[in-house]
JSON list of C-alpha atoms and ligand atoms in Angstrom, two decimals:
[
{"chain": "A", "resi": 1241, "resn": "UNK", "atom": "CA", "xyz": [116.74, 104.78, 78.30]},
{"chain": "A", "resi": 1242, "resn": "UNK", "atom": "CA", "xyz": [115.95, 103.38, 81.72]},
{"chain": "A", "resi": 1243, "resn": "UNK", "atom": "CA", "xyz": [118.84, 102.48, 83.96]},
{"chain": "A", "resi": 1244, "resn": "UNK", "atom": "CA", "xyz": [118.39, 99.07, 85.57]},
{"chain": "A", "resi": 1245, "resn": "UNK", "atom": "CA", "xyz": [121.00, 98.20, 88.31]},
{"chain": "A", "resi": 1246, "resn": "UNK", "atom": "CA", "xyz": [120.31, 95.24, 90.58]},
{"chain": "A", "resi": 1247, "resn": "UNK", "atom": "CA", "xyz": [119.79, 96.25, 94.01]},
{"chain": "A", "resi": 1248, "resn": "UNK", "atom": "CA", "xyz": [119.72, 94.23, 97.48]},
{"chain": "A", "resi": 1249, "resn": "UNK", "atom": "CA", "xyz": [116.74, 94.55, 99.59]},
{"chain": "A", "resi": 1250, "resn": "UNK", "atom": "CA", "xyz": [118.31, 97.17, 102.10]},
{"chain": "A", "resi": 1251, "resn": "UNK", "atom": "CA", "xyz": [116.45, 100.38, 103.04]},
{"chain": "A", "resi": 1252, "resn": "UNK", "atom": "CA", "xyz": [118.55, 102.17, 100.59]},
{"chain": "A", "resi": 1253, "resn": "UNK", "atom": "CA", "xyz": [118.00, 99.68, 97.70]},
{"chain": "A", "resi": 1254, "resn": "UNK", "atom": "CA", "xyz": [114.19, 99.99, 98.24]},
{"chain": "A", "resi": 1255, "resn": "UNK", "atom": "CA", "xyz": [114.32, 103.94, 98.78]},
{"chain": "A", "resi": 1256, "resn": "UNK", "atom": "CA", "xyz": [116.40, 103.72, 95.22]},
{"chain": "A", "resi": 1257, "resn": "UNK", "atom": "CA", "xyz": [113.65, 101.54, 93.61]},
{"chain": "A", "resi": 1258, "resn": "UNK", "atom": "CA", "xyz": [110.87, 103.67, 94.96]},
{"chain": "A", "resi": 1259, "resn": "UNK", "atom": "CA", "xyz": [112.06, 106.92, 93.70]},
{"chain": "A", "resi": 1260, "resn": "UNK", "atom": "CA", "xyz": [112.99, 105.60, 90.26]},
{"chain": "A", "resi": 1261, "resn": "UNK", "atom": "CA", "xyz": [109.27, 103.96, 90.39]},
{"chain": "A", "resi": 1262, "resn": "UNK", "atom": "CA", "xyz": [107.68, 107.38, 91.13]},
{"chain": "A", "resi": 1263, "resn": "UNK", "atom": "CA", "xyz": [109.99, 109.17, 88.24]},
{"chain": "A", "resi": 1264, "resn": "UNK", "atom": "CA", "xyz": [108.95, 106.31, 85.94]},
{"chain": "A", "resi": 1265, "resn": "UNK", "atom": "CA", "xyz": [105.31, 107.17, 86.09]},
{"chain": "A", "resi": 1266, "resn": "UNK", "atom": "CA", "xyz": [103.88, 109.25, 83.53]},
{"chain": "A", "resi": 1267, "resn": "UNK", "atom": "CA", "xyz": [100.36, 110.89, 84.87]},
{"chain": "A", "resi": 1268, "resn": "UNK", "atom": "CA", "xyz": [99.22, 111.11, 81.06]},
{"chain": "A", "resi": 1269, "resn": "UNK", "atom": "CA", "xyz": [99.36, 107.38, 80.59]},
{"chain": "A", "resi": 1270, "resn": "UNK", "atom": "CA", "xyz": [96.93, 104.83, 81.78]},
{"chain": "A", "resi": 1271, "resn": "UNK", "atom": "CA", "xyz": [97.39, 103.66, 85.22]},
{"chain": "A", "resi": 1272, "resn": "UNK", "atom": "CA", "xyz": [97.82, 100.00, 84.11]},
{"chain": "A", "resi": 1273, "resn": "UNK", "atom": "CA", "xyz": [100.54, 101.20, 81.74]},
{"chain": "A", "resi": 1274, "resn": "UNK", "atom": "CA", "xyz": [102.56, 102.81, 84.62]},
{"chain": "A", "resi": 1275, "resn": "UNK", "atom": "CA", "xyz": [102.01, 99.57, 86.65]},
{"chain": "A", "resi": 1276, "resn": "UNK", "atom": "CA", "xyz": [103.53, 97.43, 84.02]},
{"chain": "A", "resi": 1277, "resn": "UNK", "atom": "CA", "xyz": [106.71, 99.61, 83.90]},
{"chain": "A", "resi": 1278, "resn": "UNK", "atom": "CA", "xyz": [106.85, 99.43, 87.78]},
{"chain": "A", "resi": 1279, "resn": "UNK", "atom": "CA", "xyz": [106.56, 95.84, 88.12]},
{"chain": "A", "resi": 1280, "resn": "UNK", "atom": "CA", "xyz": [109.21, 95.14, 85.29]},
{"chain": "A", "resi": 1281, "resn": "UNK", "atom": "CA", "xyz": [111.42, 97.42, 87.35]},
{"chain": "A", "resi": 1282, "resn": "UNK", "atom": "CA", "xyz": [111.00, 95.71, 90.55]},
{"chain": "A", "resi": 1283, "resn": "UNK", "atom": "CA", "xyz": [111.22, 92.14, 88.81]},
{"chain": "A", "resi": 1284, "resn": "UNK", "atom": "CA", "xyz": [114.66, 93.18, 87.31]},
{"chain": "A", "resi": 1285, "resn": "UNK", "atom": "CA", "xyz": [116.29, 95.42, 89.93]},
{"chain": "A", "resi": 1286, "resn": "UNK", "atom": "CA", "xyz": [115.16, 93.18, 92.83]},
{"chain": "A", "resi": 1287, "resn": "UNK", "atom": "CA", "xyz": [115.74, 90.04, 90.98]},
{"chain": "A", "resi": 1288, "resn": "UNK", "atom": "CA", "xyz": [112.82, 88.49, 91.60]},
{"chain": "A", "resi": 1289, "resn": "UNK", "atom": "CA", "xyz": [111.04, 85.02, 90.27]},
{"chain": "A", "resi": 1290, "resn": "UNK", "atom": "CA", "xyz": [107.81, 86.37, 89.77]},
{"chain": "A", "resi": 1291, "resn": "UNK", "atom": "CA", "xyz": [105.87, 89.73, 90.64]},
{"chain": "A", "resi": 1292, "resn": "UNK", "atom": "CA", "xyz": [102.50, 90.81, 89.55]},
{"chain": "A", "resi": 1293, "resn": "UNK", "atom": "CA", "xyz": [99.08, 92.05, 90.89]},
{"chain": "A", "resi": 1294, "resn": "UNK", "atom": "CA", "xyz": [95.55, 90.17, 91.44]},
{"chain": "A", "resi": 1295, "resn": "UNK", "atom": "CA", "xyz": [92.75, 92.30, 90.87]},
{"chain": "A", "resi": 1296, "resn": "UNK", "atom": "CA", "xyz": [89.76, 91.90, 93.12]},
{"chain": "A", "resi": 1297, "resn": "UNK", "atom": "CA", "xyz": [86.47, 91.51, 90.71]},
{"chain": "A", "resi": 1298, "resn": "UNK", "atom": "CA", "xyz": [83.41, 90.35, 93.30]},
{"chain": "A", "resi": 1299, "resn": "UNK", "atom": "CA", "xyz": [84.34, 86.91, 94.56]},
{"chain": "A", "resi": 1300, "resn": "UNK", "atom": "CA", "xyz": [87.56, 86.52, 92.43]},
{"chain": "A", "resi": 1301, "resn": "UNK", "atom": "CA", "xyz": [91.06, 87.87, 92.01]},
{"chain": "A", "resi": 1302, "resn": "UNK", "atom": "CA", "xyz": [91.86, 88.10, 88.74]},
{"chain": "A", "resi": 1303, "resn": "UNK", "atom": "CA", "xyz": [95.49, 88.07, 87.06]},
{"chain": "A", "resi": 1304, "resn": "UNK", "atom": "CA", "xyz": [96.41, 91.38, 86.00]},
{"chain": "A", "resi": 1305, "resn": "UNK", "atom": "CA", "xyz": [100.04, 92.95, 84.89]},
{"chain": "A", "resi": 1306, "resn": "UNK", "atom": "CA", "xyz": [102.67, 90.64, 85.72]},
{"chain": "A", "resi": 1307, "resn": "UNK", "atom": "CA", "xyz": [106.55, 90.05, 85.16]},
{"chain": "A", "resi": 1308, "resn": "UNK", "atom": "CA", "xyz": [107.41, 86.04, 84.96]},
{"chain": "A", "resi": 1309, "resn": "UNK", "atom": "CA", "xyz": [106.40, 82.85, 83.91]},
{"chain": "A", "resi": 1310, "resn": "UNK", "atom": "CA", "xyz": [102.24, 82.36, 83.01]},
{"chain": "A", "resi": 1311, "resn": "UNK", "atom": "CA", "xyz": [100.57, 82.13, 86.48]},
{"chain": "A", "resi": 1312, "resn": "UNK", "atom": "CA", "xyz": [96.90, 81.07, 87.71]},
{"chain": "A", "resi": 1313, "resn": "UNK", "atom": "CA", "xyz": [94.67, 83.44, 86.06]},
{"chain": "A", "resi": 1314, "resn": "UNK", "atom": "CA", "xyz": [92.11, 83.57, 88.88]},
{"chain": "A", "resi": 1315, "resn": "UNK", "atom": "CA", "xyz": [91.81, 82.63, 92.67]},
{"chain": "A", "resi": 1316, "resn": "UNK", "atom": "CA", "xyz": [88.66, 82.80, 94.99]},
{"chain": "A", "resi": 1317, "resn": "UNK", "atom": "CA", "xyz": [88.43, 85.22, 97.68]},
{"chain": "A", "resi": 1318, "resn": "UNK", "atom": "CA", "xyz": [90.07, 83.86, 100.99]},
{"chain": "A", "resi": 1319, "resn": "UNK", "atom": "CA", "xyz": [91.59, 80.97, 99.32]},
{"chain": "A", "resi": 1320, "resn": "UNK", "atom": "CA", "xyz": [95.50, 80.94, 98.99]},
{"chain": "A", "resi": 1321, "resn": "UNK", "atom": "CA", "xyz": [97.87, 83.59, 100.17]},
{"chain": "A", "resi": 1322, "resn": "UNK", "atom": "CA", "xyz": [96.71, 86.06, 97.83]},
{"chain": "A", "resi": 1323, "resn": "UNK", "atom": "CA", "xyz": [92.84, 85.37, 98.67]},
{"chain": "A", "resi": 1324, "resn": "UNK", "atom": "CA", "xyz": [93.88, 85.49, 102.42]},
{"chain": "A", "resi": 1325, "resn": "UNK", "atom": "CA", "xyz": [95.62, 88.91, 101.94]},
{"chain": "A", "resi": 1326, "resn": "UNK", "atom": "CA", "xyz": [92.57, 90.20, 100.15]},
{"chain": "A", "resi": 1327, "resn": "UNK", "atom": "CA", "xyz": [90.05, 88.96, 102.48]},
{"chain": "A", "resi": 1328, "resn": "UNK", "atom": "CA", "xyz": [91.85, 89.72, 105.57]},
{"chain": "A", "resi": 1329, "resn": "UNK", "atom": "CA", "xyz": [93.34, 93.14, 104.29]},
{"chain": "A", "resi": 1330, "resn": "UNK", "atom": "CA", "xyz": [96.50, 91.99, 105.66]},
{"chain": "A", "resi": 1331, "resn": "UNK", "atom": "CA", "xyz": [100.16, 91.45, 104.30]},
{"chain": "A", "resi": 1332, "resn": "UNK", "atom": "CA", "xyz": [100.98, 87.90, 104.01]},
{"chain": "A", "resi": 1333, "resn": "UNK", "atom": "CA", "xyz": [104.44, 86.66, 104.54]},
{"chain": "A", "resi": 1334, "resn": "UNK", "atom": "CA", "xyz": [105.00, 83.03, 103.87]},
{"chain": "A", "resi": 1335, "resn": "UNK", "atom": "CA", "xyz": [108.65, 81.61, 104.79]},
{"chain": "A", "resi": 1336, "resn": "UNK", "atom": "CA", "xyz": [107.84, 78.47, 103.40]},
{"chain": "A", "resi": 1337, "resn": "UNK", "atom": "CA", "xyz": [104.96, 77.87, 101.00]},
{"chain": "A", "resi": 1338, "resn": "UNK", "atom": "CA", "xyz": [104.59, 74.27, 101.88]},
{"chain": "A", "resi": 1339, "resn": "UNK", "atom": "CA", "xyz": [103.21, 75.07, 105.40]},
{"chain": "A", "resi": 1340, "resn": "UNK", "atom": "CA", "xyz": [100.66, 77.62, 104.40]},
{"chain": "A", "resi": 1341, "resn": "UNK", "atom": "CA", "xyz": [97.32, 75.65, 104.30]},
{"chain": "A", "resi": 1342, "resn": "UNK", "atom": "CA", "xyz": [95.55, 76.24, 101.14]},
{"chain": "A", "resi": 1343, "resn": "UNK", "atom": "CA", "xyz": [98.75, 77.24, 99.22]},
{"chain": "A", "resi": 1344, "resn": "UNK", "atom": "CA", "xyz": [97.66, 77.67, 95.64]},
{"chain": "A", "resi": 1345, "resn": "UNK", "atom": "CA", "xyz": [100.94, 76.63, 93.97]},
{"chain": "A", "resi": 1346, "resn": "UNK", "atom": "CA", "xyz": [101.27, 78.31, 90.33]},
{"chain": "A", "resi": 1347, "resn": "UNK", "atom": "CA", "xyz": [104.85, 77.59, 89.92]},
{"chain": "A", "resi": 1348, "resn": "UNK", "atom": "CA", "xyz": [107.00, 74.40, 91.38]},
{"chain": "A", "resi": 1349, "resn": "UNK", "atom": "CA", "xyz": [110.24, 76.73, 92.00]},
{"chain": "A", "resi": 1350, "resn": "UNK", "atom": "CA", "xyz": [108.40, 78.74, 94.59]},
{"chain": "A", "resi": 1351, "resn": "UNK", "atom": "CA", "xyz": [109.75, 78.55, 98.09]},
{"chain": "A", "resi": 1352, "resn": "UNK", "atom": "CA", "xyz": [108.50, 81.58, 99.99]},
{"chain": "A", "resi": 1353, "resn": "UNK", "atom": "CA", "xyz": [106.15, 84.39, 99.11]},
{"chain": "A", "resi": 1354, "resn": "UNK", "atom": "CA", "xyz": [104.83, 87.84, 100.04]},
{"chain": "A", "resi": 1355, "resn": "UNK", "atom": "CA", "xyz": [101.37, 89.43, 99.30]},
{"chain": "A", "resi": 1356, "resn": "UNK", "atom": "CA", "xyz": [100.15, 92.96, 99.94]},
{"chain": "A", "resi": 1357, "resn": "UNK", "atom": "CA", "xyz": [96.75, 94.13, 99.88]},
{"chain": "A", "resi": 1358, "resn": "UNK", "atom": "CA", "xyz": [95.83, 97.51, 98.14]},
{"chain": "A", "resi": 1359, "resn": "UNK", "atom": "CA", "xyz": [92.98, 98.77, 100.39]},
{"chain": "A", "resi": 1360, "resn": "UNK", "atom": "CA", "xyz": [91.15, 102.06, 99.62]},
{"chain": "A", "resi": 1361, "resn": "UNK", "atom": "CA", "xyz": [88.12, 103.00, 101.34]},
{"chain": "A", "resi": 1362, "resn": "UNK", "atom": "CA", "xyz": [87.78, 99.77, 103.50]},
{"chain": "A", "resi": 1363, "resn": "UNK", "atom": "CA", "xyz": [87.83, 97.79, 100.16]},
{"chain": "A", "resi": 1364, "resn": "UNK", "atom": "CA", "xyz": [90.85, 95.63, 98.70]},
{"chain": "A", "resi": 1365, "resn": "UNK", "atom": "CA", "xyz": [91.19, 96.76, 95.20]},
{"chain": "A", "resi": 1366, "resn": "UNK", "atom": "CA", "xyz": [94.15, 94.28, 94.15]},
{"chain": "A", "resi": 1367, "resn": "UNK", "atom": "CA", "xyz": [97.02, 92.50, 95.73]},
{"chain": "A", "resi": 1368, "resn": "UNK", "atom": "CA", "xyz": [100.62, 92.65, 95.02]},
{"chain": "A", "resi": 1369, "resn": "UNK", "atom": "CA", "xyz": [101.76, 89.21, 94.99]},
{"chain": "A", "resi": 1370, "resn": "UNK", "atom": "CA", "xyz": [106.12, 88.28, 94.85]},
{"chain": "A", "resi": 1371, "resn": "UNK", "atom": "CA", "xyz": [107.26, 84.84, 94.63]},
{"chain": "A", "resi": 1372, "resn": "UNK", "atom": "CA", "xyz": [110.83, 83.73, 95.59]},
{"chain": "A", "resi": 1373, "resn": "UNK", "atom": "CA", "xyz": [112.68, 80.52, 94.77]},
{"chain": "A", "resi": 1374, "resn": "UNK", "atom": "CA", "xyz": [114.55, 81.00, 98.13]},
{"chain": "A", "resi": 1375, "resn": "UNK", "atom": "CA", "xyz": [112.76, 79.99, 101.60]},
{"chain": "A", "resi": 1376, "resn": "UNK", "atom": "CA", "xyz": [112.47, 82.71, 104.26]},
{"chain": "A", "resi": 1377, "resn": "UNK", "atom": "CA", "xyz": [113.33, 85.29, 101.67]},
{"chain": "A", "resi": 1378, "resn": "UNK", "atom": "CA", "xyz": [110.85, 88.20, 102.98]},
{"chain": "A", "resi": 1379, "resn": "UNK", "atom": "CA", "xyz": [111.00, 90.10, 106.16]},
{"chain": "A", "resi": 1380, "resn": "UNK", "atom": "CA", "xyz": [109.29, 92.96, 107.83]},
{"chain": "A", "resi": 1381, "resn": "UNK", "atom": "CA", "xyz": [111.67, 95.60, 105.68]},
{"chain": "A", "resi": 1382, "resn": "UNK", "atom": "CA", "xyz": [110.34, 93.91, 102.51]},
{"chain": "A", "resi": 1383, "resn": "UNK", "atom": "CA", "xyz": [106.80, 94.49, 103.80]},
{"chain": "A", "resi": 1384, "resn": "UNK", "atom": "CA", "xyz": [107.01, 98.12, 104.70]},
{"chain": "A", "resi": 1385, "resn": "UNK", "atom": "CA", "xyz": [108.72, 99.10, 101.43]},
{"chain": "A", "resi": 1386, "resn": "UNK", "atom": "CA", "xyz": [106.54, 96.70, 99.30]},
{"chain": "A", "resi": 1387, "resn": "UNK", "atom": "CA", "xyz": [103.71, 98.21, 100.73]},
{"chain": "A", "resi": 1388, "resn": "UNK", "atom": "CA", "xyz": [104.91, 101.99, 99.93]},
{"chain": "A", "resi": 1389, "resn": "UNK", "atom": "CA", "xyz": [105.33, 100.29, 96.36]},
{"chain": "A", "resi": 1390, "resn": "UNK", "atom": "CA", "xyz": [101.68, 98.90, 96.58]},
{"chain": "A", "resi": 1391, "resn": "UNK", "atom": "CA", "xyz": [100.41, 102.18, 97.44]},
{"chain": "A", "resi": 1392, "resn": "UNK", "atom": "CA", "xyz": [102.14, 103.72, 94.54]},
{"chain": "A", "resi": 1393, "resn": "UNK", "atom": "CA", "xyz": [100.56, 101.41, 91.97]},
{"chain": "A", "resi": 1394, "resn": "UNK", "atom": "CA", "xyz": [96.94, 101.98, 93.95]},
{"chain": "A", "resi": 1395, "resn": "UNK", "atom": "CA", "xyz": [97.02, 105.62, 93.52]},
{"chain": "A", "resi": 1396, "resn": "UNK", "atom": "CA", "xyz": [97.48, 105.12, 89.61]},
{"chain": "A", "resi": 1397, "resn": "UNK", "atom": "CA", "xyz": [94.31, 103.18, 89.05]},
{"chain": "A", "resi": 1398, "resn": "UNK", "atom": "CA", "xyz": [91.77, 104.01, 92.30]},
{"chain": "B", "resi": 871, "resn": "LIG", "atom": "N1", "xyz": [100.56, 81.17, 95.28]},
{"chain": "B", "resi": 871, "resn": "LIG", "atom": "C1", "xyz": [99.44, 82.10, 95.13]},
{"chain": "B", "resi": 871, "resn": "LIG", "atom": "C2", "xyz": [98.91, 81.89, 93.77]},
{"chain": "B", "resi": 871, "resn": "LIG", "atom": "C3", "xyz": [99.50, 82.94, 92.95]},
{"chain": "B", "resi": 871, "resn": "LIG", "atom": "S1", "xyz": [100.97, 82.56, 92.42]},
{"chain": "B", "resi": 871, "resn": "LIG", "atom": "O1", "xyz": [101.97, 82.25, 93.37]},
{"chain": "B", "resi": 871, "resn": "LIG", "atom": "C4", "xyz": [101.54, 83.57, 91.24]},
{"chain": "B", "resi": 871, "resn": "LIG", "atom": "C5", "xyz": [98.42, 81.96, 96.30]},
{"chain": "B", "resi": 871, "resn": "LIG", "atom": "O2", "xyz": [98.62, 80.73, 97.21]},
{"chain": "B", "resi": 871, "resn": "LIG", "atom": "O3", "xyz": [97.58, 82.72, 96.38]}
]
Protein backbone atom coordinates (compact mmCIF):
# COMPACT_ATOMS: atom_id res chain seq x y z
CA UNK A 1 0.00 0.00 0.00
CA UNK A 2 1.21 3.54 -0.76
CA UNK A 3 1.52 5.81 2.28
CA UNK A 4 -0.03 9.24 1.56
CA UNK A 5 0.79 11.61 4.42
CA UNK A 6 0.19 15.31 3.92
CA UNK A 7 3.36 17.38 3.95
CA UNK A 8 4.01 21.10 4.09
CA UNK A 9 6.02 22.85 1.39
CA UNK A 10 9.18 22.85 3.51
CA UNK A 11 12.57 21.57 2.34
CA UNK A 12 12.04 18.40 4.42
CA UNK A 13 8.54 17.92 3.01
CA UNK A 14 9.75 18.20 -0.55
CA UNK A 15 12.74 15.90 0.09
CA UNK A 16 10.33 13.30 1.41
CA UNK A 17 8.05 13.71 -1.61
CA UNK A 18 10.99 13.42 -4.01
CA UNK A 19 12.28 10.27 -2.34
CA UNK A 20 8.86 8.66 -2.35
CA UNK A 21 8.36 9.64 -6.00
CA UNK A 22 11.70 8.07 -6.98
CA UNK A 23 10.82 4.90 -5.08
CA UNK A 24 7.42 4.73 -6.73
CA UNK A 25 8.93 4.62 -10.22
CA UNK A 26 8.88 1.16 -11.79
CA UNK A 27 11.40 1.22 -14.66
CA UNK A 28 9.64 -1.76 -16.25
CA UNK A 29 6.53 0.34 -16.86
CA UNK A 30 5.68 3.00 -19.41
CA UNK A 31 6.92 6.47 -18.44
CA UNK A 32 3.41 7.93 -18.45
CA UNK A 33 2.21 5.28 -16.01
CA UNK A 34 4.93 6.38 -13.60
CA UNK A 35 4.15 10.07 -14.22
CA UNK A 36 0.48 9.48 -13.35
CA UNK A 37 1.56 7.90 -10.07
CA UNK A 38 3.93 10.80 -9.26
CA UNK A 39 1.33 13.47 -10.04
CA UNK A 40 -1.26 11.79 -7.84
CA UNK A 41 1.27 11.58 -5.02
CA UNK A 42 2.06 15.30 -5.40
CA UNK A 43 -1.63 16.26 -5.54
CA UNK A 44 -2.52 14.50 -2.31
CA UNK A 45 0.68 14.94 -0.31
CA UNK A 46 0.93 18.67 -1.11
CA UNK A 47 -2.85 19.14 -1.05
CA UNK A 48 -2.90 20.88 -4.43
CA UNK A 49 -5.94 22.15 -6.29
CA UNK A 50 -4.71 21.05 -9.72
CA UNK A 51 -1.47 19.52 -11.02
CA UNK A 52 -0.65 18.21 -14.45
CA UNK A 53 1.62 18.31 -17.43
CA UNK A 54 1.13 19.85 -20.87
CA UNK A 55 3.16 18.13 -23.57
CA UNK A 56 4.75 20.18 -26.34
CA UNK A 57 3.53 19.08 -29.75
CA UNK A 58 4.65 21.41 -32.53
CA UNK A 59 3.19 24.85 -31.83
CA UNK A 60 0.76 23.50 -29.21
CA UNK A 61 0.88 22.24 -25.66
CA UNK A 62 -1.50 19.32 -25.22
CA UNK A 63 -2.97 18.21 -21.91
CA UNK A 64 -1.20 15.14 -20.57
CA UNK A 65 -1.61 13.26 -17.28
CA UNK A 66 -3.18 15.42 -14.57
CA UNK A 67 -4.90 15.33 -11.20
CA UNK A 68 -7.85 17.59 -10.56
CA UNK A 69 -10.84 18.92 -12.44
CA UNK A 70 -11.10 18.79 -16.24
CA UNK A 71 -8.90 21.51 -17.75
CA UNK A 72 -8.03 23.25 -21.03
CA UNK A 73 -6.88 20.56 -23.44
CA UNK A 74 -4.62 22.67 -25.65
CA UNK A 75 -2.59 25.85 -25.31
CA UNK A 76 -0.70 27.66 -28.06
CA UNK A 77 3.07 27.99 -27.59
CA UNK A 78 3.85 31.40 -26.10
CA UNK A 79 0.30 31.90 -24.75
CA UNK A 80 -0.80 31.87 -21.12
CA UNK A 81 1.45 30.92 -18.24
CA UNK A 82 2.14 27.45 -19.63
CA UNK A 83 2.89 28.61 -23.17
CA UNK A 84 5.17 31.35 -21.82
CA UNK A 85 7.12 28.89 -19.62
CA UNK A 86 7.52 26.57 -22.62
CA UNK A 87 8.63 29.23 -25.12
CA UNK A 88 10.90 31.14 -22.70
CA UNK A 89 12.10 27.92 -21.03
CA UNK A 90 11.84 29.70 -17.69
CA UNK A 91 9.91 28.89 -14.53
CA UNK A 92 6.86 31.12 -14.15
CA UNK A 93 5.72 31.99 -10.62
CA UNK A 94 2.41 33.86 -10.77
CA UNK A 95 1.35 35.18 -7.32
CA UNK A 96 -1.94 36.57 -8.70
CA UNK A 97 -3.30 35.10 -11.90
CA UNK A 98 -5.41 38.20 -12.52
CA UNK A 99 -2.21 40.20 -12.95
CA UNK A 100 -0.71 37.91 -15.62
CA UNK A 101 -1.37 39.31 -19.08
CA UNK A 102 -2.86 36.64 -21.31
CA UNK A 103 -3.60 34.27 -18.43
CA UNK A 104 -5.75 31.34 -19.58
CA UNK A 105 -8.44 30.62 -16.99
CA UNK A 106 -9.39 26.95 -16.79
CA UNK A 107 -10.89 27.14 -13.28
CA UNK A 108 -12.37 30.17 -11.55
CA UNK A 109 -11.00 28.90 -8.20
CA UNK A 110 -7.34 29.38 -9.20
CA UNK A 111 -5.61 32.36 -7.59
CA UNK A 112 -1.91 31.60 -8.09
CA UNK A 113 0.10 29.31 -10.30
CA UNK A 114 3.58 27.91 -10.93
CA UNK A 115 4.76 26.39 -14.21
CA UNK A 116 8.06 24.54 -14.64
CA UNK A 117 9.43 23.73 -18.10
CA UNK A 118 11.04 20.32 -18.73
CA UNK A 119 13.91 21.02 -21.11
CA UNK A 120 16.05 18.39 -22.81
CA UNK A 121 18.81 19.19 -25.33
CA UNK A 122 17.56 22.77 -25.58
CA UNK A 123 13.97 21.74 -26.36
CA UNK A 124 11.00 22.10 -24.01
CA UNK A 125 9.33 18.68 -23.90
CA UNK A 126 6.52 19.50 -21.48
CA UNK A 127 5.62 21.83 -18.63
CA UNK A 128 4.50 20.96 -15.11
CA UNK A 129 1.57 23.20 -14.19
CA UNK A 130 0.32 23.64 -10.63
CA UNK A 131 -2.63 25.79 -9.56
CA UNK A 132 -3.54 26.95 -6.07
CA UNK A 133 -6.74 28.45 -4.70
CA UNK A 134 -4.57 30.64 -2.42
CA UNK A 135 -2.94 33.82 -3.71
CA UNK A 136 0.86 34.01 -3.60
CA UNK A 137 1.15 30.30 -2.80
CA UNK A 138 4.43 29.53 -4.59
CA UNK A 139 7.96 30.73 -3.88
CA UNK A 140 11.55 29.96 -4.85
CA UNK A 141 11.69 26.89 -2.57
CA UNK A 142 8.71 25.45 -4.43
CA UNK A 143 10.39 26.28 -7.74
CA UNK A 144 13.64 24.57 -6.68
CA UNK A 145 12.01 21.29 -5.64
CA UNK A 146 9.33 21.23 -8.31
CA UNK A 147 12.12 21.55 -10.88
CA UNK A 148 13.64 18.39 -9.40
CA UNK A 149 10.27 16.63 -9.60
CA UNK A 150 9.92 17.80 -13.22
CA UNK A 151 13.38 16.49 -14.08
CA UNK A 152 12.49 13.13 -12.56
CA UNK A 153 9.42 12.94 -14.82
CA UNK A 154 11.40 14.16 -17.83
CA UNK A 155 13.85 11.28 -17.42
CA UNK A 156 10.94 8.85 -17.60
CA UNK A 157 9.83 9.90 -21.08
CA UNK A 158 12.78 11.61 -22.81
N1 LIG B 1 -3.65 28.84 -16.50
C1 LIG B 1 -2.89 28.12 -17.48
C2 LIG B 1 -3.73 27.18 -18.26
C3 LIG B 1 -3.74 25.79 -17.75
S1 LIG B 1 -4.72 25.57 -16.39
O1 LIG B 1 -4.25 26.43 -15.30
C4 LIG B 1 -4.79 24.00 -15.87
C5 LIG B 1 -2.18 29.11 -18.40
O2 LIG B 1 -2.43 30.32 -18.32
O3 LIG B 1 -1.38 28.66 -19.21
